[in-house]
Amino acid sequence: MVFLSQLLGKKIYLEGRNFGTIEDLAVFQNRPHPPVSKIEIKTKGKKVTISPHSLSFENNKFILKNNHKDPFLPYDHSDFYLSEDLLDKQVIDTTGKRLVRVNDVALEVNGELKVAGIDIGFAGILRRLGFGNLSEKSKIVPWDEVEAFDYQTGAIKIKSVASNLNAFHPSELAEILEDVGAKERIGLVQALDSKNAARAIEETDEETQLSILETLPVKGSFKDILNKIKISELADIFSHLNTTKRKDVQNALTEEKAAEVKSLSIFSSQTAGGLMHPNFVEMEETQTVSDAMKAISDFEEGIPEIIVLVDKNKKFRGMIKAKNFLAEAPDTILSSLVNMKISVSTNIGFQDILELFSRYNLRGLTVVSSNKIPLGVILIDDVLAEIAKQKEENEIL
Amino acid sequence: MLPVLAILGPGIISGSVDNDAGGIATYSVAGANFGYSLLWVLFITTFALILTQEIGARMGLVTGKGLAALIREKFGIKWTTFVMFILFVANIGTIAAEFAGIAAALEIFNISRFFSIPIAAIFVFFLITKGGFKNLEKFFLILSILYLVYIPSAFLAKPDWLLGIKSLVIPHLDFSKSYFLALIATIGTTITPWGQFFIQDYVVDKKLTHADLNVERADVFTGSFLTNFISFFIIIACAATLFVTHHPITNAGDAALALKPLVGNFASLLFAIGLLNASIFGASLVPISTSYVATEAFGFESGLDFSFKEAPIFYGIFAFLLIFCAILVLLPFVPLIQILVISQAINAILLIPILVFIYLLSNDERLLGKYKNNRAVNIILIISLTLIALTSLVYFGTLFLG
């Protein structure tokens, strides 16, 4: 095995005389172990590329064979260069599911020069600083577990063969989205299925959500992704968008969703109004368990944890945990099952909500208007996410 | 909280830290020892500061990457190591200056530095690692409004306004060692390597995008302008009092006399509180941000979310900087005012290579596309760079040739 840093800057000889130095290596993209396709050489202040076959290694020296009439290949910007496009850049380690920086590139020499993996350990840094003899172990990530970005556009350029970004958990993707550069962030969002992209965006902090909505091109997957993001998440950031983006968002959403986002966006994200979801299962208290079961199975956003009960004037009467239905006869009247009669108004602060959840061991809490009409529900997940968010705010940079 | 706090952006914070211990000391010395004759430097550096901070903010907005990451990606690990070394040396100077400021402020109350500095270092360490800083940040910023007292104080001292304004726009040179030290320190306390890394990292951390560019430009402009607006009055106030009475500054108590026209015998108290506040603010921000930048550049675990065990290098650098700089200032043979001024001059000299990298990066079309520098920005940047380099050379000249 040889490292890229050990090849860069090496002298190349032609007929016993110094011809130039190795500047960079281009590889064939998207192969499990991509072979080197071109070698970029700096000679007399100019950069030229040659085929790796024009170079031989004899007596510890790189020799340019002159049996080719025209050894120079055209320089192509769309090639993937190991030093220019990969070294020192951030890539995704698809096994560790995290963002890492490339300290060096490991190459296999086996007749042909092939990329084996990237060195992300401190050993790579020491080697490049000329302290390669220090006994630090290399941390190599195999090449087929790496996804690399294009330096200029940020698009995902080298796709990992073994693993798939869409198989990442949304929270893992969210962490990468928060840490990666601006162009790469968009490149990553665009590389995901719209559903996975939406889940990942929901998991990121508010600043990252805003930056993605501000910079994601409106053409393309914008509309698909946007319609899959939870309305309560969209509403939190909607009022922070600039006016042209707000229009883009409204145009991309279905009419019904756009209206919901707009009506929710007036609440501060730290209050009940800002935390609640506008979609929930609402039943009249005189209905039965079997009616409720049908409503649950018709509910579009997964299985609801709580059912909100109202009277015939649509006013809040109480809440039932969905799992309570399991042991009940289908004709049981819902009003007999109510296990939580507390609701909160939209302006209640997060600390009070947190206290209610912990005091009553709640799975969910209903948010009502001033005349007791249910507006939405806050789920335990939302509370946990908000706690995590507040913890992060202690970070200074 | 005051509504104004809602719009506090990185430009304002960065600008406010510019008037830290080193800043106050340097501007006071400039006014007290050289009257109005350094005002022109302040005038020019205001534009240079706005320019460099705007570039930093713009690069952060467009790339979403900090300055260290951009240097690493474009110039490789060797140059990154070089830059990190420079930043480290410059920031040691800055942090030592903050500790010197703490010591100087408390010496006004006859509190020994052997008592004040260790306590300050421990206080800062726990303030940052226990997560209390975010709560105190606004308090520090509000208290830095104290420096507004220099404005009425300057007016009451009845300065020669005509000469002041003239000196602002007409350059003056005095080829003495001490003049050039004050000149270069004035530049170095205004535009700093630290400030360039900070503004860009802050913008990146807030995930601002090109949609925020104009708001961010306004923020940087306001921050840079306000900090030097106050600096102007510090110099005027000192020039109209200490320079007129031929009272050079040898300690913080001398510098406090510039506030006497306004607050009389409260001058020392007020000055000490202001200096202490600015110094603790700086001593909190600079070491931890150095730690963020260095660990991110080399790919070590970085951030206060990690425990000591998970991110030993992150916390190690932070603790080392606090301890090393505290000891540096405790060394009994170093006068505090000299630490305060010389550290700022070191910052100016170390700024030169950083600005070269900033110039190269901000002109990279592959990186910034249509957001790369326009010609006007480049011209001013190159002029600033040349002037700082020339001043540094002349300063070294005066050092060696006398």
Coordinates of N, CA, C and O in Angstrom, one line a residue, chain A residues 122-251:
Chain A
F122 N -5.0 10.6 12.7 CA -4.0 11.6 12.9 C -2.7 11.2 12.2 O -1.9 12.0 11.9
A123 N -2.5 9.9 12.0 CA -1.3 9.4 11.3 C -1.2 10.0 9.9 O -0.1 10.4 9.5
G124 N -2.4 10.2 9.2 CA -2.4 10.8 7.9 C -1.8 12.2 8.0 O -1.1 12.7 7.1
I125 N -2.2 13.0 9.0 CA -1.8 14.4 9.1 C -0.3 14.4 9.4 O 0.5 15.1 8.7
L126 N 0.2 13.5 10.3 CA 1.6 13.5 10.6 C 2.4 13.1 9.4 O 3.5 13.7 9.1
R127 N 1.9 12.1 8.6 CA 2.7 11.7 7.4 C 2.8 12.9 6.5 O 3.9 13.1 5.9
R128 N 1.8 13.7 6.3 CA 1.8 14.8 5.3 C 2.7 15.9 5.8 O 3.1 16.7 5.1
L129 N 2.8 16.0 7.1 CA 3.7 17.1 7.7 C 5.1 16.6 7.7 O 6.0 17.3 8.2
G130 N 5.4 15.4 7.3 CA 6.8 14.9 7.3 C 7.2 14.1 8.5 O 8.4 13.9 8.7
F131 N 6.2 13.8 9.3 CA 6.5 13.0 10.5 C 6.0 11.6 10.4 O 5.4 11.0 11.3
G132 N 6.1 11.0 9.1 CA 5.5 9.7 8.8 C 6.0 8.6 9.6 O 5.4 7.5 9.8
N133 N 7.3 8.8 10.2 CA 7.9 7.7 10.9 C 7.4 7.5 12.3 O 7.7 6.6 13.0
L134 N 6.6 8.5 12.8 CA 6.0 8.4 14.1 C 5.0 7.2 14.1 O 4.2 7.1 13.2
S135 N 5.1 6.4 15.2 CA 4.3 5.2 15.2 C 2.8 5.5 15.6 O 2.4 5.1 16.7
E136 N 2.1 6.1 14.7 CA 0.7 6.3 15.0 C -0.1 5.4 14.0 O 0.3 5.3 12.8
K137 N -1.1 4.8 14.4 CA -1.8 3.9 13.5 C -2.8 4.6 12.5 O -3.5 5.6 13.0
S138 N -2.8 4.2 11.3 CA -3.7 4.8 10.3 C -5.1 4.3 10.5 O -5.3 3.2 11.0
K139 N -6.1 5.3 10.3 CA -7.5 4.9 10.4 C -8.0 4.9 9.0 O -8.3 6.0 8.5
I140 N -8.1 3.8 8.3 CA -8.5 3.7 6.9 C -10.0 3.4 6.8 O -10.5 2.4 7.4
V141 N -10.7 4.2 6.0 CA -12.1 3.9 5.7 C -12.0 3.4 4.2 O -11.6 4.0 3.3
P142 N -12.5 2.1 4.0 CA -12.5 1.5 2.7 C -13.2 2.4 1.7 O -14.2 3.1 2.0
W143 N -12.7 2.4 0.4 CA -13.3 3.3 -0.6 C -14.8 3.1 -0.8 O -15.5 4.0 -1.1
D144 N -15.3 1.9 -0.7 CA -16.7 1.6 -1.0 C -17.6 2.1 0.1 O -18.8 1.9 0.1
E145 N -17.0 2.7 1.2 CA -17.8 3.2 2.3 C -17.7 4.7 2.3 O -18.0 5.3 3.4
V146 N -17.4 5.3 1.2 CA -17.1 6.8 1.2 C -18.1 7.4 0.2 O -18.2 6.9 -0.9
E147 N -18.7 8.5 0.6 CA -19.4 9.3 -0.4 C -18.7 10.7 -0.4 O -18.6 11.3 0.6
A148 N -18.3 11.1 -1.6 CA -17.5 12.4 -1.7 C -18.3 13.4 -2.5 O -19.2 13.1 -3.3
F149 N -18.1 14.7 -2.2 CA -18.8 15.8 -2.9 C -17.9 16.4 -4.0 O -16.7 16.2 -3.9
D150 N -18.5 17.0 -4.9 CA -17.8 17.8 -5.9 C -17.4 19.1 -5.2 O -18.2 19.8 -4.7
Y151 N -16.1 19.5 -5.3 CA -15.6 20.7 -4.6 C -16.3 21.9 -5.1 O -16.6 22.8 -4.3
Q152 N -16.6 22.0 -6.4 CA -17.1 23.2 -6.9 C -18.7 23.4 -6.7 O -19.2 24.4 -6.2
T153 N -19.4 22.3 -7.0 CA -20.8 22.4 -6.9 C -21.4 21.8 -5.6 O -22.6 22.1 -5.3
G154 N -20.7 21.0 -4.9 CA -21.2 20.4 -3.7 C -22.1 19.2 -4.0 O -22.5 18.5 -3.0
A155 N -22.3 18.8 -5.2 CA -23.1 17.6 -5.5 C -22.4 16.4 -5.1 O -21.2 16.4 -5.1
I156 N -23.1 15.3 -4.8 CA -22.5 14.1 -4.4 C -21.9 13.5 -5.7 O -22.6 13.3 -6.7
K157 N -20.5 13.3 -5.7 CA -19.9 12.9 -6.9 C -19.5 11.4 -6.9 O -19.7 10.7 -7.9
I158 N -18.9 11.0 -5.8 CA -18.5 9.6 -5.7 C -19.6 8.9 -4.8 O -19.8 9.3 -3.7
K159 N -20.3 8.0 -5.4 CA -21.4 7.4 -4.6 C -20.8 6.1 -4.0 O -20.2 5.3 -4.7
S160 N -21.1 5.9 -2.7 CA -20.7 4.7 -2.1 C -21.5 3.5 -2.7 O -22.6 3.6 -3.0
V161 N -20.7 2.4 -2.9 CA -21.3 1.3 -3.5 C -22.1 0.4 -2.5 O -23.2 0.0 -2.7
A162 N -21.4 0.2 -1.4 CA -21.9 -0.7 -0.4 C -23.1 -0.2 0.3 O -24.0 -0.9 0.7
S163 N -23.1 1.1 0.6 CA -24.2 1.6 1.5 C -25.0 2.7 0.7 O -24.6 3.2 -0.3
N164 N -26.1 3.1 1.3 CA -27.0 4.0 0.7 C -27.4 5.1 1.7 O -27.7 4.8 2.8
L165 N -27.2 6.3 1.2 CA -27.6 7.4 2.1 C -29.0 7.3 2.6 O -29.4 7.7 3.7
N166 N -29.9 6.8 1.7 CA -31.3 6.7 2.1 C -31.5 5.7 3.3 O -32.6 5.7 3.9
A167 N -30.5 4.9 3.5 CA -30.7 3.9 4.6 C -30.3 4.5 6.0 O -30.4 3.9 7.0
F168 N -29.7 5.7 6.0 CA -29.3 6.4 7.2 C -30.6 6.8 8.0 O -31.7 7.0 7.4
H169 N -30.4 6.8 9.3 CA -31.5 7.3 10.2 C -31.6 8.8 10.0 O -30.6 9.5 9.8
P170 N -32.8 9.4 9.9 CA -33.0 10.8 9.7 C -32.1 11.7 10.7 O -31.5 12.7 10.3
S171 N -31.9 11.2 11.9 CA -31.1 12.0 12.9 C -29.7 12.0 12.5 O -28.9 12.9 12.8
E172 N -29.2 10.9 11.9 CA -27.8 10.8 11.5 C -27.6 11.7 10.3 O -26.6 12.5 10.2
L173 N -28.6 11.7 9.4 CA -28.5 12.7 8.2 C -28.5 14.1 8.7 O -27.8 15.0 8.2
A174 N -29.4 14.3 9.7 CA -29.5 15.7 10.2 C -28.2 16.2 10.8 O -27.8 17.4 10.5
E175 N -27.5 15.3 11.5 CA -26.2 15.8 12.1 C -25.2 16.1 11.0 O -24.5 17.1 11.1
I176 N -25.2 15.3 9.9 CA -24.3 15.6 8.8 C -24.7 16.9 8.1 O -23.9 17.8 7.8
L177 N -26.0 17.1 7.9 CA -26.5 18.4 7.3 C -26.1 19.6 8.1 O -25.8 20.6 7.5
E178 N -26.1 19.4 9.4 CA -25.8 20.6 10.3 C -24.3 21.0 10.2 O -23.9 22.1 10.3
D179 N -23.5 20.0 9.9 CA -22.0 20.2 10.0 C -21.3 20.5 8.6 O -20.2 21.0 8.6
V180 N -22.0 20.1 7.6 CA -21.3 20.1 6.3 C -21.4 21.5 5.7 O -22.2 22.4 6.1
G181 N -20.6 21.8 4.6 CA -20.6 23.1 4.0 C -21.9 23.4 3.3 O -22.8 22.5 3.1
A182 N -22.1 24.7 2.9 CA -23.4 25.1 2.3 C -23.8 24.4 1.0 O -24.9 23.9 0.9
K183 N -22.8 24.3 0.1 CA -23.2 23.7 -1.2 C -23.4 22.2 -1.0 O -24.2 21.6 -1.6
E184 N -22.5 21.6 -0.2 CA -22.6 20.2 0.1 C -23.9 19.8 0.7 O -24.5 18.7 0.5
R185 N -24.4 20.7 1.6 CA -25.7 20.5 2.3 C -26.8 20.3 1.2 O -27.6 19.4 1.3
I186 N -26.8 21.2 0.3 CA -27.8 21.1 -0.8 C -27.6 19.9 -1.6 O -28.5 19.2 -2.0
G187 N -26.3 19.6 -1.9 CA -26.0 18.4 -2.7 C -26.5 17.2 -2.1 O -27.0 16.3 -2.7
L188 N -26.4 17.1 -0.7 CA -26.8 15.9 0.0 C -28.3 15.8 0.0 O -28.9 14.8 -0.2
V189 N -29.0 17.0 0.2 CA -30.5 17.0 0.2 C -31.0 16.5 -1.1 O -31.9 15.7 -1.2
Q190 N -30.3 16.9 -2.2 CA -30.8 16.5 -3.5 C -30.5 15.1 -3.9 O -31.1 14.5 -4.7
A191 N -29.5 14.5 -3.2 CA -29.2 13.1 -3.4 C -30.1 12.1 -2.7 O -30.2 11.0 -3.0
L192 N -30.9 12.7 -1.8 CA -31.8 11.8 -1.0 C -33.2 11.7 -1.7 O -33.6 12.6 -2.4
D193 N -33.9 10.6 -1.4 CA -35.3 10.6 -1.8 C -36.1 11.7 -1.0 O -35.7 12.0 0.1
S194 N -37.1 12.2 -1.6 CA -37.8 13.4 -1.0 C -38.3 13.1 0.4 O -38.2 13.9 1.2
K195 N -38.7 11.8 0.6 CA -39.3 11.5 1.9 C -38.2 11.5 3.0 O -38.3 12.1 4.0
N196 N -37.0 10.9 2.6 CA -35.9 10.9 3.6 C -35.3 12.3 3.8 O -34.9 12.6 4.9
A197 N -35.3 13.0 2.7 CA -34.8 14.4 2.8 C -35.7 15.2 3.8 O -35.2 15.9 4.7
A198 N -37.0 15.0 3.7 CA -38.0 15.7 4.5 C -37.8 15.3 6.0 O -37.7 16.2 6.9
R199 N -37.7 14.0 6.2 CA -37.5 13.5 7.6 C -36.2 14.1 8.2 O -36.1 14.5 9.3
A200 N -35.1 14.1 7.4 CA -33.8 14.6 7.9 C -33.9 16.1 8.2 O -33.4 16.6 9.2
I201 N -34.5 16.8 7.3 CA -34.7 18.3 7.5 C -35.4 18.6 8.8 O -35.1 19.4 9.6
E202 N -36.5 17.8 9.0 CA -37.3 18.0 10.3 C -36.4 17.8 11.5 O -36.6 18.5 12.5
E203 N -35.4 16.9 11.4 CA -34.5 16.6 12.6 C -33.4 17.7 12.8 O -32.8 17.7 13.8
T204 N -33.2 18.5 11.8 CA -32.1 19.5 12.0 C -32.6 20.7 12.8 O -33.8 20.8 13.0
D205 N -31.6 21.5 13.3 CA -32.0 22.6 14.1 C -32.6 23.7 13.1 O -32.5 23.6 11.9
E206 N -33.2 24.7 13.7 CA -34.0 25.6 13.0 C -33.1 26.4 12.0 O -33.5 26.7 10.9
E207 N -31.9 26.7 12.4 CA -31.0 27.5 11.5 C -30.7 26.7 10.2 O -30.7 27.2 9.1
T208 N -30.5 25.4 10.4 CA -30.2 24.5 9.2 C -31.4 24.4 8.3 O -31.3 24.5 7.1
Q209 N -32.6 24.3 9.0 CA -33.8 24.2 8.2 C -34.0 25.4 7.3 O -34.2 25.4 6.1
L210 N -33.7 26.6 8.0 CA -33.9 27.8 7.2 C -32.9 27.9 6.1 O -33.2 28.3 5.0
S211 N -31.6 27.5 6.3 CA -30.6 27.6 5.3 C -30.9 26.7 4.1 O -30.7 27.0 3.0
I212 N -31.5 25.5 4.4 CA -31.8 24.6 3.3 C -33.0 25.2 2.5 O -32.9 25.3 1.3
L213 N -34.0 25.7 3.2 CA -35.1 26.3 2.4 C -34.7 27.5 1.6 O -35.2 27.8 0.5
E214 N -33.8 28.3 2.2 CA -33.3 29.5 1.5 C -32.5 29.2 0.3 O -32.5 29.9 -0.7
T215 N -31.8 28.1 0.3 CA -30.8 27.8 -0.8 C -31.2 26.7 -1.7 O -30.7 26.6 -2.8
L216 N -32.1 25.8 -1.4 CA -32.5 24.7 -2.2 C -33.2 25.3 -3.5 O -34.1 26.1 -3.4
P217 N -32.7 25.0 -4.7 CA -33.3 25.5 -5.9 C -34.8 25.1 -6.0 O -35.2 24.0 -5.7
V218 N -35.6 26.1 -6.3 CA -37.1 25.9 -6.4 C -37.5 24.9 -7.4 O -38.4 24.2 -7.3
K219 N -36.6 24.9 -8.5 CA -36.9 23.9 -9.5 C -36.4 22.6 -8.9 O -35.5 22.6 -8.1
G220 N -36.9 21.5 -9.4 CA -36.4 20.2 -8.9 C -37.2 19.7 -7.7 O -38.4 19.8 -7.7
S221 N -36.5 19.1 -6.7 CA -37.2 18.4 -5.7 C -37.8 19.2 -4.6 O -38.4 18.7 -3.7
F222 N -37.6 20.5 -4.7 CA -38.1 21.5 -3.7 C -39.6 21.2 -3.3 O -39.9 21.0 -2.1
K223 N -40.4 21.1 -4.3 CA -41.9 20.9 -4.1 C -42.2 19.6 -3.4 O -42.9 19.5 -2.4
D224 N -41.5 18.5 -3.9 CA -41.7 17.2 -3.3 C -41.3 17.1 -1.9 O -42.0 16.6 -1.0
I225 N -40.1 17.7 -1.6 CA -39.6 17.6 -0.2 C -40.5 18.4 0.7 O -40.9 18.0 1.8
L226 N -40.8 19.6 0.3 CA -41.6 20.5 1.1 C -42.9 19.9 1.5 O -43.3 20.1 2.7
N227 N -43.6 19.3 0.6 CA -44.9 18.7 0.9 C -44.8 17.5 1.9 O -45.8 17.1 2.4
K228 N -43.6 17.0 2.1 CA -43.5 15.9 3.0 C -43.0 16.3 4.4 O -42.9 15.5 5.3
I229 N -42.6 17.6 4.5 CA -42.2 18.1 5.9 C -43.4 18.3 6.7 O -44.4 18.8 6.2
K230 N -43.3 18.0 8.0 CA -44.4 18.2 8.9 C -44.8 19.7 8.9 O -44.0 20.5 9.0
I231 N -46.1 19.9 9.0 CA -46.6 21.2 9.0 C -46.1 22.1 10.2 O -45.8 23.2 10.0
S232 N -46.1 21.4 11.3 CA -45.6 22.2 12.5 C -44.2 22.7 12.4 O -43.8 23.8 12.8
E233 N -43.3 21.8 11.7 CA -42.0 22.2 11.5 C -41.9 23.4 10.5 O -41.1 24.3 10.7
L234 N -42.6 23.3 9.4 CA -42.6 24.3 8.4 C -43.1 25.6 9.0 O -42.6 26.7 8.8
A235 N -44.2 25.5 9.9 CA -44.7 26.7 10.4 C -43.7 27.5 11.3 O -43.7 28.7 11.4
D236 N -42.9 26.7 12.0 CA -41.9 27.3 12.9 C -40.9 28.2 12.2 O -40.5 29.2 12.7
I237 N -40.5 27.8 11.0 CA -39.5 28.5 10.3 C -40.1 29.5 9.2 O -39.5 30.4 8.8
F238 N -41.4 29.3 8.9 CA -42.0 30.1 7.9 C -41.9 31.6 8.1 O -41.5 32.3 7.1
S239 N -42.1 32.0 9.3 CA -42.1 33.5 9.5 C -40.7 34.0 9.5 O -40.5 35.2 9.4
H240 N -39.7 33.1 9.5 CA -38.3 33.6 9.5 C -37.7 33.7 8.1 O -36.7 34.2 7.8
L241 N -38.5 33.2 7.1 CA -38.1 33.2 5.7 C -38.3 34.6 5.2 O -39.1 35.4 5.6
N242 N -37.5 35.0 4.1 CA -37.7 36.3 3.5 C -38.9 36.2 2.6 O -39.4 35.1 2.3
T243 N -39.4 37.3 2.2 CA -40.8 37.3 1.6 C -40.8 36.6 0.3 O -41.8 35.9 0.0
T244 N -39.8 36.6 -0.5 CA -39.8 35.9 -1.8 C -39.8 34.4 -1.5 O -40.6 33.6 -2.2
K245 N -39.0 33.9 -0.5 CA -39.0 32.5 -0.2 C -40.4 32.0 0.3 O -40.8 30.9 0.0
R246 N -41.0 32.9 1.1 CA -42.3 32.6 1.6 C -43.3 32.3 0.5 O -44.1 31.3 0.6
K247 N -43.2 33.1 -0.5 CA -44.1 32.9 -1.7 C -43.8 31.6 -2.3 O -44.7 30.8 -2.7
D248 N -42.4 31.3 -2.5 CA -42.0 30.0 -3.1 C -42.6 28.8 -2.3 O -43.1 27.9 -2.9
V249 N -42.5 29.0 -1.0 CA -43.0 27.9 -0.1 C -44.5 27.7 -0.3 O -45.0 26.6 -0.5
Q250 N -45.2 28.8 -0.3 CA -46.7 28.7 -0.4 C -47.1 28.2 -1.8 O -48.0 27.4 -1.9
N251 N -46.3 28.5 -2.8 CA -46.6 28.0 -4.1 C -46.4 26.5 -4.3 O -47.0 25.8 -5.0

